[in-house]
Amino acid sequence: QVQLVESGGGLVQAGGSLRLACAASGRTPSGYHIGWFRQAPGKEREFVAAISRGAGSIDYADSVKGRFTISRDDANNLVYLQLNSLNPEDTAVYYCAADSGYWYQRTGSKNYDSWGQGTQVTVSS
């Protein structure tokens, strides 16, 4: 089992940037795929980005491609999500999640084993 804690959220103006971190602990965090999801008010949880164990594969939702960057630092059990060129539509609670299963299922929230508590990102106009 892996425990996850997100940090780095906050209030930022449109066009600004934030760097979110997902700190993992427990059983071999480096062995898990890590995904980032977000949930805006009144919306369902949405896939944002994922990075495979070993960081050999990365995937982004079309809505964030070119603006967000996911990376991992397995030596410190950290996964980052760099959010650039933020707009109000990016406002949401951002969650990281760990998946011990198959990479091809990475966009489905139901396939992840562990979740963090979320961190709020608010983008003002």
Tab-separated table of C-alpha atoms in Angstrom, residues 34-37 46-51 58-61 64 68-70 81 103 106 112:
chain	number	residue	atom	x	y	z
A	34	ILE	CA	1.178	7.842	-10.665
A	35	GLY	CA	-1.727	9.796	-12.058
A	36	TRP	CA	-3.017	13.294	-11.474
A	37	PHE	CA	-6.745	13.930	-11.558
A	46	GLU	CA	-11.124	14.192	-14.668
A	47	PHE	CA	-7.852	12.666	-15.778
A	48	VAL	CA	-5.032	15.196	-16.083
A	49	ALA	CA	-1.710	13.381	-16.482
A	50	ALA	CA	0.067	10.166	-15.624
A	51	ILE	CA	3.612	8.899	-15.431
A	58	ILE	CA	3.849	9.884	-19.897
A	59	ASP	CA	0.332	10.845	-20.885
A	60	TYR	CA	-1.660	14.080	-20.707
A	61	ALA	CA	-5.243	15.031	-21.181
A	64	VAL	CA	-3.605	20.399	-20.492
A	68	PHE	CA	1.307	20.958	-17.719
A	69	THR	CA	4.336	18.761	-17.118
A	70	ILE	CA	4.463	15.644	-14.971
A	81	LEU	CA	2.882	18.420	-11.720
A	103	TRP	CA	-0.434	1.386	-17.893
A	106	ARG	CA	-4.076	5.000	-16.667
A	112	TYR	CA	-6.002	3.403	-9.037
